[in-house]
Tab-separated table of C-alpha atoms in Angstrom:
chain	number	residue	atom	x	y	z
A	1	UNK	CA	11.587	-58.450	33.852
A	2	UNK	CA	10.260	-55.590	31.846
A	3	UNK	CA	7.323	-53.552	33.979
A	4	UNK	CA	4.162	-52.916	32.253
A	5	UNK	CA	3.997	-49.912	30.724
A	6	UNK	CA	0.596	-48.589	32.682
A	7	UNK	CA	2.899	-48.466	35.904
A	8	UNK	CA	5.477	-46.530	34.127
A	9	UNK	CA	3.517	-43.703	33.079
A	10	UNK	CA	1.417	-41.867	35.105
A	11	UNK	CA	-0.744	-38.780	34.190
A	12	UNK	CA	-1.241	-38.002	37.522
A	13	UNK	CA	1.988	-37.736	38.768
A	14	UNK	CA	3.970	-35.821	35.181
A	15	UNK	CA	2.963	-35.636	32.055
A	16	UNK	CA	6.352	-35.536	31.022
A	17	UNK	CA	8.733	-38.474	29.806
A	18	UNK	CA	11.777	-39.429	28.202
A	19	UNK	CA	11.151	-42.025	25.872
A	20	UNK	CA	14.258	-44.419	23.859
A	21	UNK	CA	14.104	-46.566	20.944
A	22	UNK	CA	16.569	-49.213	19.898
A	23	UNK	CA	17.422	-51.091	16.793
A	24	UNK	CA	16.900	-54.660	17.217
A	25	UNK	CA	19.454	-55.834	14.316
A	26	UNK	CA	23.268	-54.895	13.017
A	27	UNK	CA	21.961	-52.898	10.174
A	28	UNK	CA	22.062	-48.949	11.462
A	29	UNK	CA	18.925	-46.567	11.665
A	30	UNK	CA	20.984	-44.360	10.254
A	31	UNK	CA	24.602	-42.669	9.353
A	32	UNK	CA	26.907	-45.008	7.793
A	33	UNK	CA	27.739	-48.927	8.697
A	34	UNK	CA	31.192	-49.385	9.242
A	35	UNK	CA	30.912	-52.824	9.066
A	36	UNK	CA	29.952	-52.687	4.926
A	37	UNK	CA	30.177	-48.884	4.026
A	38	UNK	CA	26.685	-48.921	3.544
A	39	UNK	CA	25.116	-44.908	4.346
A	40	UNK	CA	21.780	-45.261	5.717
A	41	UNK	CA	21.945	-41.718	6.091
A	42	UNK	CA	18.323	-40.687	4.061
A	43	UNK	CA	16.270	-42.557	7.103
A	44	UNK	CA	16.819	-39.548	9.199
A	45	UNK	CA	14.278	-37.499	7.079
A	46	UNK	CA	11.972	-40.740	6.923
A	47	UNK	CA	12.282	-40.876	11.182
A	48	UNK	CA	12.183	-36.538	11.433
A	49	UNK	CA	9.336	-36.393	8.875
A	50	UNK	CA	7.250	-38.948	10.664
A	51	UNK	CA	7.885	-37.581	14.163
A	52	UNK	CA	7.361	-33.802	13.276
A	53	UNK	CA	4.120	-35.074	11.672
A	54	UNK	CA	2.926	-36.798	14.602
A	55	UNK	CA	3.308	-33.476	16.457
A	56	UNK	CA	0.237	-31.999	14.892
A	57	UNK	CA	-2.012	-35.560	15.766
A	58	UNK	CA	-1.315	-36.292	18.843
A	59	UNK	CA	-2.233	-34.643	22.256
A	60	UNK	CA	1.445	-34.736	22.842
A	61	UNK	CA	4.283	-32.334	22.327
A	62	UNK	CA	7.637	-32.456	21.554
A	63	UNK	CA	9.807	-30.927	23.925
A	64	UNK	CA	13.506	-32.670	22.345
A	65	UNK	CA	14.508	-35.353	20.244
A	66	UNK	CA	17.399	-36.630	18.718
A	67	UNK	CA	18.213	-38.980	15.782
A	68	UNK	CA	21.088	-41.202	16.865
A	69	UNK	CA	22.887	-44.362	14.401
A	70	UNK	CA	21.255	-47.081	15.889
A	71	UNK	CA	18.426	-44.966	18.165
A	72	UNK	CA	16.079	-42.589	18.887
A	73	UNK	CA	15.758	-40.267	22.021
A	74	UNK	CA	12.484	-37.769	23.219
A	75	UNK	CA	11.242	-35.863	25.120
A	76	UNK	CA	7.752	-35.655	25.703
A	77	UNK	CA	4.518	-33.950	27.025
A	78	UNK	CA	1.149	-35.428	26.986
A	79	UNK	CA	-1.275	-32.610	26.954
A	80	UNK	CA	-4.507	-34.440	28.610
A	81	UNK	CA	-6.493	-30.852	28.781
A	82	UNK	CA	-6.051	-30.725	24.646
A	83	UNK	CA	-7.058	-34.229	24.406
A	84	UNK	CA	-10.361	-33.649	26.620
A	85	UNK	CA	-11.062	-30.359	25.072
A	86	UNK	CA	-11.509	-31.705	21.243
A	87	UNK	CA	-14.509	-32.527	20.105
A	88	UNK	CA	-15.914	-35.589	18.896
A	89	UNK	CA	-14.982	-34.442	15.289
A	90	UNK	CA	-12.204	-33.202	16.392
A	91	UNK	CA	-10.610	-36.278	17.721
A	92	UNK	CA	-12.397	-38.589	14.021
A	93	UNK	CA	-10.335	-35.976	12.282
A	94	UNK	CA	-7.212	-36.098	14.043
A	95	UNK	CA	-7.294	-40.358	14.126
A	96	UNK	CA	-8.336	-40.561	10.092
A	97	UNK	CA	-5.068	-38.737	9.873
A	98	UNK	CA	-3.492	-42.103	10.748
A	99	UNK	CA	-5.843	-44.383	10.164
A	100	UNK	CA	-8.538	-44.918	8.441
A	101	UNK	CA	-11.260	-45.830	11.031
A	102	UNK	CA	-14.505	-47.166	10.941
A	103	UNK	CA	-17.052	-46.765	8.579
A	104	UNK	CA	-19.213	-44.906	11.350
A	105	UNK	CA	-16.144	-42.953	11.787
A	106	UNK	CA	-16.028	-42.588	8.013
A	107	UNK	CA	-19.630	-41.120	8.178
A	108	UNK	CA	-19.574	-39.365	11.010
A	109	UNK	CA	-16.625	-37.493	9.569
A	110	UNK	CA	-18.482	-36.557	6.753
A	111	UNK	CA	-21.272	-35.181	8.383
A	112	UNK	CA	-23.441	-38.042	7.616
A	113	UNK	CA	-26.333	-38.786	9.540
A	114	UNK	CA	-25.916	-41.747	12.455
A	115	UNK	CA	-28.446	-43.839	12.865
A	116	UNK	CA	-29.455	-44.161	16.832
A	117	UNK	CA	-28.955	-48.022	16.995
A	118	UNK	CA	-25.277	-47.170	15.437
A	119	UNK	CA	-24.473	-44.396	18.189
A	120	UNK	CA	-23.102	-46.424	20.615
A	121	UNK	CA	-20.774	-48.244	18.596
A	122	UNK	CA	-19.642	-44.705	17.281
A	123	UNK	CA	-19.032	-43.280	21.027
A	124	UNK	CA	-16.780	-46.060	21.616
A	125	UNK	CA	-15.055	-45.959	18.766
A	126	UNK	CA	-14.721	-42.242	19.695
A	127	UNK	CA	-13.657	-42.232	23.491
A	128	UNK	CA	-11.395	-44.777	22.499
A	129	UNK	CA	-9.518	-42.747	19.729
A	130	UNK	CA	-9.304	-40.252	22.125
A	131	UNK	CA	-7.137	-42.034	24.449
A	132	UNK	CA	-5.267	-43.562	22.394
A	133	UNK	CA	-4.507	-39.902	21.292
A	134	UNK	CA	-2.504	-39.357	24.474
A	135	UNK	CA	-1.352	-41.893	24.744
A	136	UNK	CA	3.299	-42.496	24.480
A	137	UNK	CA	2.743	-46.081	23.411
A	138	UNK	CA	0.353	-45.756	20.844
A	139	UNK	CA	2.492	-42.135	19.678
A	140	UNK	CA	5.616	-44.088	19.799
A	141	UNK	CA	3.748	-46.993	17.798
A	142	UNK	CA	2.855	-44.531	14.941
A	143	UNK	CA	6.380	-43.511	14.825
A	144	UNK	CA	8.102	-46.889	14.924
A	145	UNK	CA	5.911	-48.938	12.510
A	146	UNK	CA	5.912	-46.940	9.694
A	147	UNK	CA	9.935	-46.603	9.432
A	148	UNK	CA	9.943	-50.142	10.024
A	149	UNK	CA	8.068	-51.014	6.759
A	150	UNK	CA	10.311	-48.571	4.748
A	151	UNK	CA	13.680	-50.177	5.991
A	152	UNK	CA	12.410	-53.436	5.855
A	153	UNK	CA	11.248	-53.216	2.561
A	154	UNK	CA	14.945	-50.902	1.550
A	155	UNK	CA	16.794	-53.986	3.125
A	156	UNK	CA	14.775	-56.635	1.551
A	157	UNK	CA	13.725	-58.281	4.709
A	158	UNK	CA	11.212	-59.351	7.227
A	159	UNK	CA	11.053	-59.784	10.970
A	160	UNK	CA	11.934	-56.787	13.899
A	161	UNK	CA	13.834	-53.923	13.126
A	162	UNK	CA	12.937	-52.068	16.459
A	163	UNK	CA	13.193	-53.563	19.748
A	164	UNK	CA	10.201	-54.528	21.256
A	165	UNK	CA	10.002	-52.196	24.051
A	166	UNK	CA	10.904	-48.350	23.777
A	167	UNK	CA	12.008	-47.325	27.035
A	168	UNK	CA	10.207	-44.641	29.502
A	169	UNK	CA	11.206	-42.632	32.181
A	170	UNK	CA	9.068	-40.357	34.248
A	171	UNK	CA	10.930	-36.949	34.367
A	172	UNK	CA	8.781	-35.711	37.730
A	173	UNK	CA	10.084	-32.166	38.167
A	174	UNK	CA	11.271	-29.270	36.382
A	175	UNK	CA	15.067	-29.758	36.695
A	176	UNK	CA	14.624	-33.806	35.693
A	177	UNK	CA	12.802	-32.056	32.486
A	178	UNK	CA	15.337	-29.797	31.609
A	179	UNK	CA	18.592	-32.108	32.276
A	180	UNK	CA	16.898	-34.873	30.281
A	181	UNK	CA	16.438	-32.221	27.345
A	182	UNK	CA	19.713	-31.067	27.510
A	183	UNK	CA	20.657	-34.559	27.671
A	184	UNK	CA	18.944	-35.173	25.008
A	185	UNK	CA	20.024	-32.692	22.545
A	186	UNK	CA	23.930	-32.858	23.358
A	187	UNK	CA	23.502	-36.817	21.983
A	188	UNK	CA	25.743	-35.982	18.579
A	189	UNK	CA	28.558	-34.454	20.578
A	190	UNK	CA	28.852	-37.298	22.918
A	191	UNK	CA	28.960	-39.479	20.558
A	192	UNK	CA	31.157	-37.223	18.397
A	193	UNK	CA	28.879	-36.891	15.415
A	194	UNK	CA	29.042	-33.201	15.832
A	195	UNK	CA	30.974	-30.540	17.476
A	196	UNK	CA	28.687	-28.160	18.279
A	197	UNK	CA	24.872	-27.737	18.955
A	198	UNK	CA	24.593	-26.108	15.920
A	199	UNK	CA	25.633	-28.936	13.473
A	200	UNK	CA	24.068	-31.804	15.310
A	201	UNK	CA	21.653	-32.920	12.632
A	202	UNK	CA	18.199	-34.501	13.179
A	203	UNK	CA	17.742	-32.672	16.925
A	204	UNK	CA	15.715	-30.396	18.182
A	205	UNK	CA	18.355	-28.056	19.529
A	206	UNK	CA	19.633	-27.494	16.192
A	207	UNK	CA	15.824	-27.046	15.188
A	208	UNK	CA	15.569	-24.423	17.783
A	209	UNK	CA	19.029	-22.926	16.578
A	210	UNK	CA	17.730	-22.211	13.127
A	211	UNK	CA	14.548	-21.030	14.207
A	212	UNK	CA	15.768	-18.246	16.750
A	213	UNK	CA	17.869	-17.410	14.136
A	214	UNK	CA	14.709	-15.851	12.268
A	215	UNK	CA	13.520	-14.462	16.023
A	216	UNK	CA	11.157	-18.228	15.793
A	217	UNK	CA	10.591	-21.161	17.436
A	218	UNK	CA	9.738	-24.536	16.164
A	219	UNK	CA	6.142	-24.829	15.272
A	220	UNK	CA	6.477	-28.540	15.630
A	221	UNK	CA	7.997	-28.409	19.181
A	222	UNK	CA	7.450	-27.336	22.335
A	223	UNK	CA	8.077	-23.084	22.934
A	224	UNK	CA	10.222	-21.823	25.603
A	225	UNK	CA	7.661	-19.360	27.339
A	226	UNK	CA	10.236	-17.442	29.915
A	227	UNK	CA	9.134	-17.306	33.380
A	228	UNK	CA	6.588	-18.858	35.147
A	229	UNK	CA	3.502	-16.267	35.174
A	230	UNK	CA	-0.232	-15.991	35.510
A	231	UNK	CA	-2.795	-17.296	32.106
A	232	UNK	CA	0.813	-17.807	30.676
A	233	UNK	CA	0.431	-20.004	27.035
A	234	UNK	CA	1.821	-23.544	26.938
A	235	UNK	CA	5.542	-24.053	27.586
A	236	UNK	CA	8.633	-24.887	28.834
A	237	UNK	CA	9.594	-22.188	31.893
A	238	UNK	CA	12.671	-20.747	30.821
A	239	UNK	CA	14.104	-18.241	28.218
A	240	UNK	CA	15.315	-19.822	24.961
A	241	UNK	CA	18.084	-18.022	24.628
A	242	UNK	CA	19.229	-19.207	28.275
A	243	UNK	CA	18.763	-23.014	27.185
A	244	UNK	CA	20.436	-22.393	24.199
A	245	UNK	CA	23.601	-20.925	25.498
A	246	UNK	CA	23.692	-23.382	28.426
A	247	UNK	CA	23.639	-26.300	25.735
A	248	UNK	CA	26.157	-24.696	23.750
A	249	UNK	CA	28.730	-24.244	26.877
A	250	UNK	CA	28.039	-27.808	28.105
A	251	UNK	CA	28.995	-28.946	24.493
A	252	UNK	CA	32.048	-27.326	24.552
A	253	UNK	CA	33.018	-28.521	27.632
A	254	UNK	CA	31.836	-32.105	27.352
A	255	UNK	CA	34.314	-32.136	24.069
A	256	UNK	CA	37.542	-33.295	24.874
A	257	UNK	CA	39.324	-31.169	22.431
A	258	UNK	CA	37.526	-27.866	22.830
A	259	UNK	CA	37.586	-25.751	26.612
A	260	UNK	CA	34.917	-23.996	27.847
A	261	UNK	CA	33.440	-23.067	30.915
A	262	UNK	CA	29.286	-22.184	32.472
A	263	UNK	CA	28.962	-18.581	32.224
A	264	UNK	CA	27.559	-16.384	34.694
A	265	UNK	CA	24.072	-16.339	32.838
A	266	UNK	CA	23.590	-19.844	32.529
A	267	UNK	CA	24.961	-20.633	35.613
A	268	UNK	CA	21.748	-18.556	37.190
A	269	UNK	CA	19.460	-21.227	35.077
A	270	UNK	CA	21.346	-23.950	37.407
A	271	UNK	CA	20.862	-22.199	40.412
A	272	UNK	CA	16.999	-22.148	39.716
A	273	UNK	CA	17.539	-25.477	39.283
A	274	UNK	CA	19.169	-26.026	42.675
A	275	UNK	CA	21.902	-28.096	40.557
A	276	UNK	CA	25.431	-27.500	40.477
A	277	UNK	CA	27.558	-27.163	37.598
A	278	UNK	CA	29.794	-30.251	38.599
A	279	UNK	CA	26.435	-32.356	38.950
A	280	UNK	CA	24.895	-30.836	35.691
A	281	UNK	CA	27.735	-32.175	33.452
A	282	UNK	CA	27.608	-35.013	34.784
A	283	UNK	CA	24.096	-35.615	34.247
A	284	UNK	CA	24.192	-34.085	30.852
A	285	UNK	CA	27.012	-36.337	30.504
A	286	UNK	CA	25.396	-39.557	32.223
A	287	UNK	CA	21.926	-39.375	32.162
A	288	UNK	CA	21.343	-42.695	30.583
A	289	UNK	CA	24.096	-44.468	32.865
A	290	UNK	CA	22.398	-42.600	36.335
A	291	UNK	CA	18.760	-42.837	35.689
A	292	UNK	CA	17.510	-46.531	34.746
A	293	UNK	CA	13.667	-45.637	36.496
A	294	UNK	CA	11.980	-42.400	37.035
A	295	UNK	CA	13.724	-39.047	37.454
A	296	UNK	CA	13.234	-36.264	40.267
A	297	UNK	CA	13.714	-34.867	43.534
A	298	UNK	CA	13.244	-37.463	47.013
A	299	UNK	CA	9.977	-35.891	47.516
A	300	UNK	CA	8.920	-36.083	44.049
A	301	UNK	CA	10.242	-39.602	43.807
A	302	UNK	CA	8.610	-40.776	46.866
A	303	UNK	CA	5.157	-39.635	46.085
A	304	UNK	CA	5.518	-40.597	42.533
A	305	UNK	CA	6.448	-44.347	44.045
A	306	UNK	CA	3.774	-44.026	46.908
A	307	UNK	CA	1.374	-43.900	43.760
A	308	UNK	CA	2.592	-46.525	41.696
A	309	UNK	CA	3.309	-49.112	44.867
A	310	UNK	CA	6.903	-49.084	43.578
A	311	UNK	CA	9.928	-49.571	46.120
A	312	UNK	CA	11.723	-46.365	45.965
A	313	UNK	CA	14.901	-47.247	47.025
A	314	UNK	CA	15.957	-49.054	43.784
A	315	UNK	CA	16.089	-45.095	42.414
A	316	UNK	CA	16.878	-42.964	45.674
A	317	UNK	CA	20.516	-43.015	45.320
A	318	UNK	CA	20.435	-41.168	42.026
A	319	UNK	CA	18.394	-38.066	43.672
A	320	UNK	CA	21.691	-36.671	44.879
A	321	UNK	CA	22.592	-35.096	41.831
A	322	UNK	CA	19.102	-32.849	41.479
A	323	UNK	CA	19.148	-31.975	45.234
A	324	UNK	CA	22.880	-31.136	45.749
A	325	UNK	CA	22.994	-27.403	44.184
């Protein structure tokens, strides 16, 4: 039986996850049905588009994503201190971006006067958008609901198109965070949609690719900050260029039909890691099949299970292959 989602996430413990969504029928999210020929092919803008735009509204960043045939993978980061430090304009603003809100809201937004009896109501209506601002399900929501319409209405239909559950995993260290990522972005060459990093469409490695191409990085996701250091901006801990040429070699060697091999330099990224390079492609490889619950180190998964009241042993076994570097 499915868990409720509150003891799935947990602020307290990571505010990072790896979150999948499904497609409930035959019909494909995207690519081409081989079953009638049919290219679906245009829904990868509608699901990029929608995703990249809930980026900028949310107190959540993207750290990878990928846009499969019949699902969606991410990575994300819910950024409580943003969330907390917006105003109360702030967060109308950011929710009318969405939605339309309440007619207080309306006001409010406008920089109408409130009436006292009224400020209550508007309060609530504020704390409330401001959760739900941080919050994966209601993110995930916004992202889902709105490509349902459009292919419903394409395929002249009613009823489900997603499943009705997205799937989360707590990612509770740094390695869990970077193997799911990597994970993540090597989806199209696992599933031989592309051969390299570089021409897997609809990801955020090729995203990243383009960007450091023009010495950027994706506004819309996540930065790679380098090292760990003091007042250092918001991140992910390692050099881009690292990730990028680790992803790249795991590619090639995950590919049946191309050889390749760690090099030195990303094999150093690993060794931070404490994970060896036999473990790491198969993790990069396996994620999905290893992990069904949260991700991380014994300690990590024992405190994160302490906190929950969850039995860890259904997940210790899988701990092997972050510990044994």
């Amino acid at each position: 039986m499915p868990r409720p989602r509150r003891t799935q996430i947990s602020i307290e413990d990571t505010p990072w996850y790896h979150a999948v969504s499904r497609c409930v029928r035959k019909a494909w999210l995207t690519g081409v049905d081989p079953n009638t020929g049919q290219s679906y092919e245009h829904r990868r803008d509608w699901v990029e588009s929608q995703l990249l735009k809930l980026a900028g509204v949310f107190a959540i960043d993207i750290a990878a994503y990928a846009v499969m045939s019949n699902h969606l993978h991410l990575v994300l980061k819910i950024d409580i201190e943003l969330a907390n430090n917006w105003t109360d304009r702030e967060v109308v603003e950011q929710w009318h971006q969405l939605f339309k809100g309440t007619e207080l809201t309306q006001r409010f937004a406008k920089g109408e006067l409130v009436e006292e009896q009224n400020l209550s109501p508007l309060r609530h209506s504020i704390a409330q958008y401001r959760s739900r601002l941080s919050d994966i399900s209601w993110f995930m929501r916004c992202l889902n609901e709105p490509i349902a319409r459009m292919a419903n209405k394409e395929d002249k239909c009613t009823g489900r198109f997603w499943e009705g559950r997205f799937k989360s995993q707590a990612l509770l260290d740094e390695a869990a965070v970077l193997t799911c990522m990597a994970y993540v972005d090597l989806n199209p060459i696992r599933a031989k949609m592309a051969q390299t990093a570089k021409q897997s469409d609809y990801t955020s490695i090729q995203a990243r690719i383009k960007a450091a191409l023009n010495g950027e990085q994706p506004k819309s996701l996540l930065p790679f900050i380098g090292n760990e250091r003091l007042n250092q901006p918001k991140g992910i801990n390692f050099e881009l260029r690292d990730y990028l040429q680790l992803v790249d070699e795991t590619g090639r060697i995950i590919r049946e039909d191309k050889r390749g091999s760690i090099s030195g330099n990303s094999a150093k990224i690993l060794n931070q890691l404490n994970i060896s390079t036999e473990n790491w492609i198969k993790l990069t490889s396996e994620f999905g099949k290893i992990f069904h619950g949260p991700v991380g180190t014994t300690q990590e998964l024992t405190n994160y299970c302490e906190h929950l009241q969850k039995r860890r042993r259904h997940f210790a076994r899988c701990c092997k292959y972050l510990e044994d570097g």
